[in-house]
Coordinates of C-alpha atoms and ligand atoms in Angstrom, one line a residue:
X1 CA 50.8 92.1 78.4
X2 CA 52.8 94.7 76.2
X3 CA 52.9 93.8 72.5
X4 CA 55.1 95.8 70.0
X5 CA 54.0 95.1 66.7
X6 CA 55.6 96.5 63.3
X7 CA 54.0 96.9 60.3
X8 CA 55.7 97.0 57.0
X9 CA 55.2 99.2 53.8
X10 CA 53.0 96.9 52.2
X11 CA 50.6 96.4 55.3
X12 CA 50.1 100.1 54.9
X13 CA 50.2 100.8 51.4
X14 CA 46.8 102.5 51.1
X15 CA 44.2 104.1 53.2
X16 CA 41.9 100.6 53.2
X17 CA 45.1 98.5 54.6
X18 CA 45.8 101.4 57.0
X19 CA 42.5 101.1 58.6
X20 CA 42.8 97.1 58.5
X21 CA 45.8 97.4 60.4
X22 CA 43.9 99.9 62.6
X23 CA 41.6 97.2 63.2
X24 CA 44.0 94.8 63.9
X25 CA 45.9 97.1 66.5
X26 CA 42.4 97.8 68.1
X27 CA 41.5 94.0 68.6
X28 CA 44.7 93.7 70.5
X29 CA 43.6 96.6 72.6
X30 CA 40.2 95.0 73.4
X31 CA 41.9 91.8 74.6
X32 CA 43.3 94.2 77.3
X33 CA 47.1 94.6 75.9
X34 CA 49.0 97.6 75.6
X35 CA 50.2 98.2 72.2
X36 CA 53.3 99.9 70.7
X37 CA 52.8 100.0 66.9
X38 CA 55.7 100.7 64.4
X39 CA 55.1 101.9 61.1
X40 CA 56.9 101.8 57.6
X41 CA 56.3 104.2 55.1
X42 CA 53.5 103.5 52.6
X43 CA 54.0 101.3 50.0
X44 CA 56.9 102.5 47.6
X45 CA 57.2 106.0 49.3
X46 CA 60.8 105.9 50.3
X47 CA 61.9 104.6 46.9
X48 CA 59.8 107.5 45.4
X49 CA 61.2 110.1 48.0
X50 CA 64.6 108.8 46.8
X51 CA 63.8 109.5 43.1
X52 CA 62.7 112.6 43.9
X53 CA 66.0 113.8 45.2
X54 CA 67.9 112.1 42.2
X55 CA 65.8 114.4 40.1
X56 CA 67.1 117.5 41.9
X57 CA 70.8 116.4 42.0
X58 CA 72.6 113.3 40.9
X59 CA 74.8 113.6 44.4
X60 CA 72.5 114.3 47.1
X61 CA 74.0 114.8 50.4
X62 CA 73.4 112.4 53.1
X63 CA 71.9 114.4 55.6
X64 CA 69.7 116.0 53.4
X65 CA 68.5 112.8 52.3
X66 CA 67.7 111.6 55.7
X67 CA 65.5 115.1 56.3
X68 CA 63.6 113.8 53.1
X69 CA 63.0 109.8 53.3
X70 CA 62.3 110.3 57.3
X71 CA 59.0 111.7 56.3
X72 CA 57.6 108.8 54.7
X73 CA 57.3 107.0 58.0
X74 CA 55.9 110.3 59.7
X75 CA 53.0 110.1 57.0
X76 CA 51.9 106.7 57.9
X77 CA 52.3 107.2 61.9
X78 CA 50.2 110.3 61.6
X79 CA 47.3 108.4 59.7
X80 CA 47.3 105.3 61.5
X81 CA 46.8 107.4 64.7
X82 CA 43.7 109.1 62.9
X83 CA 42.4 105.7 61.8
X84 CA 42.7 104.5 65.3
X85 CA 41.1 107.5 67.0
X86 CA 38.1 107.1 64.2
X87 CA 37.6 103.4 65.7
X88 CA 37.5 105.3 69.5
X89 CA 40.8 104.1 70.2
X90 CA 43.0 106.8 71.8
X91 CA 46.2 107.0 70.0
X92 CA 49.1 109.2 69.8
X93 CA 52.3 109.2 67.2
X94 CA 55.7 109.9 67.6
X95 CA 58.7 110.4 65.4
X96 CA 61.9 108.4 66.2
X97 CA 63.1 111.5 67.9
X98 CA 60.3 111.9 70.1
X99 CA 60.5 108.1 70.9
X100 CA 64.1 108.6 72.5
X101 CA 65.8 106.4 69.4
X102 CA 69.3 107.9 69.7
X103 CA 71.7 106.7 66.9
X104 CA 75.5 107.4 65.7
X105 CA 75.9 110.1 63.2
X106 CA 76.2 107.9 60.1
X107 CA 73.2 109.5 57.8
X108 CA 71.2 107.0 55.8
X109 CA 72.8 103.9 57.5
X110 CA 72.6 105.1 61.4
X111 CA 73.3 102.7 64.1
X112 CA 70.9 103.1 67.6
X113 CA 73.6 103.4 70.5
X114 CA 70.8 104.4 73.1
X115 CA 67.0 104.0 73.7
X116 CA 65.3 106.5 75.9
X117 CA 61.4 105.9 75.2
X118 CA 60.0 108.1 78.1
X119 CA 57.1 109.8 76.1
X120 CA 56.1 106.1 74.6
X121 CA 55.9 105.0 78.1
X122 CA 53.8 107.9 79.4
X123 CA 51.3 107.5 76.3
X124 CA 51.0 103.6 77.5
X125 CA 50.4 104.8 81.2
X126 CA 47.6 107.0 79.8
X127 CA 45.9 104.2 78.0
X128 CA 47.1 105.5 74.4
X129 CA 48.3 103.3 71.6
X130 CA 51.8 104.6 70.8
X131 CA 52.3 104.8 67.2
X132 CA 55.9 105.3 66.2
X133 CA 57.8 106.4 63.0
X134 CA 59.9 103.6 62.1
X135 CA 63.4 103.8 60.5
X136 CA 64.6 107.0 62.4
X137 CA 66.1 108.4 65.0
X138 CA 68.1 111.4 66.2
X139 CA 71.9 111.7 66.8
X140 CA 73.7 113.3 69.8
X141 CA 74.2 116.2 67.6
X142 CA 70.5 116.6 67.1
X143 CA 70.1 115.5 63.6
X144 CA 67.5 113.5 62.1
X145 CA 69.1 109.9 61.0
X146 CA 67.5 106.9 59.1
X147 CA 68.4 103.5 60.1
X148 CA 69.1 102.1 56.6
X149 CA 66.7 100.3 54.0
X150 CA 64.3 98.0 55.9
X151 CA 65.2 99.7 59.5
X152 CA 61.8 99.9 60.6
X153 CA 62.3 96.2 61.9
X154 CA 65.2 98.0 64.1
X155 CA 62.8 100.6 65.7
X156 CA 60.7 97.7 66.6
X157 CA 63.2 95.5 68.5
X158 CA 65.1 98.2 70.0
X159 CA 61.7 99.8 71.6
X160 CA 60.6 96.2 72.6
X161 CA 64.1 95.6 74.4
X162 CA 63.7 99.1 76.3
X163 CA 60.3 98.7 77.3
X164 CA 60.4 95.0 78.3
X165 CA 57.7 94.2 75.9
X166 CA 56.0 90.5 76.1
X167 CA 56.0 90.1 72.6
X168 CA 57.7 91.7 69.4
X169 CA 56.0 91.0 66.3
X170 CA 57.3 91.8 62.8
X171 CA 54.2 92.0 60.6
X172 CA 54.7 91.7 56.8
X173 CA 53.2 90.5 53.3
X174 CA 54.8 87.1 53.9
X175 CA 53.5 84.9 57.1
X176 CA 56.8 84.1 58.5
X177 CA 60.5 83.3 57.4
X178 CA 60.7 80.6 54.6
X179 CA 63.6 78.3 53.5
X180 CA 64.1 81.0 50.7
X181 CA 62.6 83.9 49.6
X182 CA 59.0 82.5 48.2
X183 CA 59.0 84.9 45.3
X184 CA 62.0 83.7 44.0
X185 CA 61.6 79.9 45.1
X186 CA 58.2 78.9 45.2
X187 CA 59.0 75.6 46.6
X188 CA 59.8 77.1 49.7
X189 CA 57.9 76.3 52.8
X190 CA 57.4 78.5 56.0
X191 CA 59.4 77.7 59.1
X192 CA 57.7 77.2 62.5
X193 CA 60.8 78.4 64.2
X194 CA 64.6 79.3 63.9
X195 CA 67.3 80.8 66.2
X196 CA 68.5 84.3 66.1
X197 CA 71.8 83.1 65.3
X198 CA 70.3 81.5 62.1
X199 CA 67.8 84.4 61.4
X200 CA 71.0 86.6 61.6
X201 CA 73.0 84.8 59.1
X202 CA 69.9 84.8 56.6
X203 CA 69.5 88.6 57.1
X204 CA 73.0 89.3 56.6
X205 CA 73.3 87.5 53.4
X206 CA 70.2 89.4 52.0
X207 CA 66.8 87.6 53.3
X208 CA 64.8 90.8 53.1
X209 CA 62.1 89.2 55.8
X210 CA 64.1 90.6 58.7
X211 CA 66.6 93.5 59.0
X212 CA 70.0 92.3 60.2
X213 CA 70.6 95.3 62.6
X214 CA 67.1 94.4 64.2
X215 CA 68.2 90.5 64.3
X216 CA 71.6 91.2 65.9
X217 CA 70.0 93.7 68.7
X218 CA 67.2 90.9 69.3
X219 CA 70.1 88.4 69.8
X220 CA 72.2 90.7 72.0
X221 CA 69.1 91.2 74.3
X222 CA 67.9 87.6 74.3
X223 CA 64.5 88.8 72.8
X224 CA 62.0 86.3 71.0
X225 CA 60.7 87.7 67.8
X226 CA 57.8 86.6 65.7
X227 CA 57.7 87.1 62.2
X228 CA 53.9 86.9 60.7
X229 CA 51.3 88.0 58.2
X230 CA 49.5 91.5 58.7
X231 CA 46.5 89.7 57.0
X232 CA 45.3 86.2 57.5
X233 CA 45.7 83.8 60.7
X234 CA 49.0 81.7 59.9
X235 CA 50.8 80.9 62.9
X236 CA 54.1 82.9 61.5
X237 CA 57.6 82.0 62.6
X238 CA 59.1 82.3 66.1
X239 CA 62.7 83.2 66.0
X240 CA 64.3 82.5 69.4
X241 CA 67.6 82.5 71.4
X242 CA 69.5 79.5 71.9
X243 CA 71.8 77.1 70.2
X244 CA 70.7 75.9 66.5
X245 CA 70.9 72.0 66.0
X246 CA 73.2 71.3 63.1
X247 CA 71.4 71.7 59.9
X248 CA 70.8 73.4 56.6
X249 CA 67.7 75.9 57.4
X250 CA 67.5 78.1 54.6
X251 CA 68.9 79.5 51.2
X252 CA 69.4 83.4 50.9
X253 CA 70.2 85.5 47.8
X254 CA 71.5 89.1 47.8
X255 CA 71.5 90.8 44.5
X256 CA 72.0 94.5 45.6
X257 CA 76.0 94.0 45.7
X258 CA 78.8 95.5 43.7
X259 CA 82.4 94.9 43.5
X260 CA 84.4 98.2 43.5
X261 CA 88.2 99.2 43.5
X262 CA 89.8 99.6 46.7
X263 CA 90.6 103.0 46.2
X264 CA 87.0 103.9 46.9
X265 CA 87.5 102.7 50.4
X266 CA 88.2 106.3 51.7
X267 CA 85.1 107.6 50.5
X268 CA 82.4 105.2 51.4
X269 CA 80.3 105.0 54.6
X270 CA 81.8 101.8 56.5
X271 CA 78.6 100.4 56.6
X272 CA 78.3 99.6 53.0
X273 CA 81.5 97.4 52.6
X274 CA 80.8 94.1 53.2
X275 CA 84.1 92.5 52.4
X276 CA 87.7 93.7 51.0
X277 CA 89.9 91.1 49.3
X278 CA 92.1 90.9 46.6
X279 CA 89.4 91.0 44.1
X280 CA 88.3 94.5 45.5
X281 CA 85.8 95.8 47.8
X282 CA 82.4 94.1 48.1
X283 CA 79.9 96.7 48.7
X284 CA 76.2 96.9 49.7
X285 CA 74.5 99.2 47.3
X286 CA 71.2 99.4 49.3
X287 CA 72.2 102.5 51.2
X288 CA 75.2 104.1 49.3
X289 CA 72.4 106.8 47.4
X290 CA 75.4 107.7 45.3
X291 CA 77.1 106.6 41.6
X292 CA 80.5 105.7 42.1
X293 CA 83.0 105.1 39.4
X294 CA 84.1 101.5 38.7
X295 CA 81.2 99.5 39.9
X296 CA 80.3 96.1 39.0
X297 CA 77.1 94.6 40.1
X298 CA 77.4 91.4 42.3
X299 CA 75.5 88.9 43.9
X300 CA 75.9 86.3 46.6
X301 CA 74.0 83.2 47.3
X302 CA 74.2 81.7 50.6
X303 CA 73.4 78.3 52.4
X304 CA 72.3 79.2 56.1
X305 CA 72.7 76.6 58.7
X306 CA 74.4 76.1 61.8
X307 CA 77.7 74.2 61.1
X308 CA 76.9 74.4 57.3
X309 CA 80.4 75.4 56.5
X310 CA 82.3 73.9 59.4
X311 CA 81.3 70.3 59.1
X312 CA 83.4 68.7 55.9
X313 CA 80.3 66.4 55.0
X314 CA 77.9 68.9 54.6
X315 CA 80.3 71.4 52.9
X316 CA 80.9 69.0 50.3
X317 CA 77.0 68.1 49.5
X318 CA 76.4 72.0 49.4
X319 CA 79.4 72.5 46.8
X320 CA 78.1 69.4 44.9
X321 CA 74.5 70.9 44.9
X322 CA 75.9 74.2 43.9
X323 CA 77.6 72.4 40.6
X324 CA 79.3 74.8 38.1
X325 CA 78.1 77.7 39.5
X326 CA 79.8 77.4 42.9
X327 CA 83.3 77.9 42.1
X328 CA 83.9 80.9 44.0
X329 CA 83.0 80.0 47.8
X330 CA 83.6 81.1 51.1
X331 CA 82.8 79.1 54.2
X332 CA 81.9 80.6 57.5
X333 CA 80.8 78.5 60.6
X334 CA 77.0 79.0 59.9
X335 CA 76.8 79.6 56.3
X336 CA 78.4 78.8 52.9
X337 CA 78.4 81.9 50.6
X338 CA 78.8 81.8 46.9
X339 CA 79.6 84.8 44.9
X340 CA 78.2 85.0 41.6
X341 CA 77.0 86.9 38.4
X342 CA 73.9 88.5 39.5
X343 CA 72.0 86.8 36.6
X344 CA 73.1 83.4 37.5
X345 CA 71.8 84.0 41.2
X346 CA 68.1 83.1 40.7
X347 CA 69.2 79.6 39.2
X348 CA 71.6 79.0 41.9
X349 CA 69.0 79.8 44.3
X350 CA 66.6 77.4 43.0
X351 CA 69.0 74.5 42.5
X352 CA 70.3 74.8 46.0
X353 CA 66.9 74.6 47.5
X354 CA 66.3 71.7 45.5
X355 CA 69.2 69.9 46.4
X356 CA 69.4 70.7 50.1
X357 CA 65.9 71.4 51.2
X358 CA 63.3 69.5 49.2
X359 CA 62.2 65.9 49.1
X360 CA 64.2 63.0 50.2
X361 CA 67.6 64.8 50.2
X362 CA 66.5 67.2 52.6
Ligands
LIG1 P1 58.1 94.8 54.7 O1 58.1 95.8 53.9 O2 56.9 94.3 55.9 O3 59.3 95.2 55.9 P2 59.9 93.2 53.1 O4 59.8 93.7 51.8 O5 61.2 94.1 53.8 O6 58.6 93.5 54.1 O7 60.4 91.6 53.4 C1 59.3 90.9 53.1 C2 59.7 90.2 52.1 O8 61.1 89.3 51.9 C3 58.8 89.3 51.3 O9 57.8 89.5 50.5 C4 59.7 88.2 50.7 O10 59.6 88.0 49.1 C5 61.1 88.6 51.3 N1 61.8 87.4 51.3 C6 63.2 87.1 51.1 N2 63.6 86.0 52.0 C7 62.6 85.7 52.8 C8 62.4 84.6 53.4 N3 63.3 83.6 53.7 N4 61.3 84.3 54.0 C9 60.5 85.1 53.9 N5 60.2 86.2 53.0 C10 61.7 86.5 52.3
LIG2 N1 60.5 102.6 54.5 C1 62.0 102.0 54.5 C2 62.5 101.7 53.5 O1 61.7 101.1 52.5 C3 62.3 101.4 56.2 C4 61.4 100.2 56.3 O2 60.4 99.9 55.4 O3 61.7 99.7 57.0 O4 63.2 101.2 53.5
LIG3 MG1 61.4 95.3 55.8

């Protein structure tokens, strides 16, 4: 079997955890599997690198930002290769560029356009574990690019597709996809399975557990993913192709948004614009990396489920559950999105979960 395993930042936050990850990879190797490992930057490294840039200039250029923030994943890949070699497992690390991850040239939020993992294949053929730096690629102009915050998931999925891997596992500090962010909604429960469509709607509406571009790629390629915990033996969540039954599956919240004037449109990377309407632009602040004039913090809370917004009975149940916080809403086929003041988002998230996904009413 060929496995692609992706380990997020908290899973490799320090040397002790990095060694444990090496042990987990070595165990798969002992079972006879070929393994490609994708790693994120250690712990808070990416935020620290961004803060470092801000200490030099308030308006860092996006090309230089990519040169800087792509470094975090390179530290992890080299250290993990060393930790595996220390266990007697042959391993070799590769940057995004060396792994053949070709992207467009939108710095700090690039899209993967082609994957040519020749060197990864050669390493596997030599019996090595291939360790790939997540979150980065190279443009056709041979510039280093990064894939947007959370983008190591994309590295894993595009490699799994290109290498025809048997399994693509996204390993994190949470043991799967829950009915809401378990940090915000303690009553949330782990889902055994959901469809890629459902996962995409969740990811696009702010659920950080999976990166939307990664889920979109998996959906296009018909790849099944598994979200699991790096440590522990929970079965995790299977995320598979296919059509979802009509159901409310989960609540997502996104507090990293902002309203901005339409006049900003020309100055913004297009991928940061979520919606444009009479109230102005709804922007995703995660990959902006610039202080723009006139931004007002915004948030959305979303009920995700196949036909949730299309079925009148379900829609009225959702609107009722939202109560007075649900005045500004938009229904899509697979989601009902509420625009709220960021301070109201956690309360609405819990109220919707309680009414729609807990106890007898669920
Ligand atoms: P990693 O660094 O491993 O990529 P992330 O921080 O990007 O991990 O994603 C994991 C986090 O996603 C969890 O710690 C959890 O707080 C958050 N999260 C948000 N929504 C969900 C959800 N529906 N199910 C599980 N986790 C969620
Ligand atoms: N290190 C990057 C980030 O913090 C990418 C990732 O973790 O997926 O966003
Ligand atoms: Mg992540």
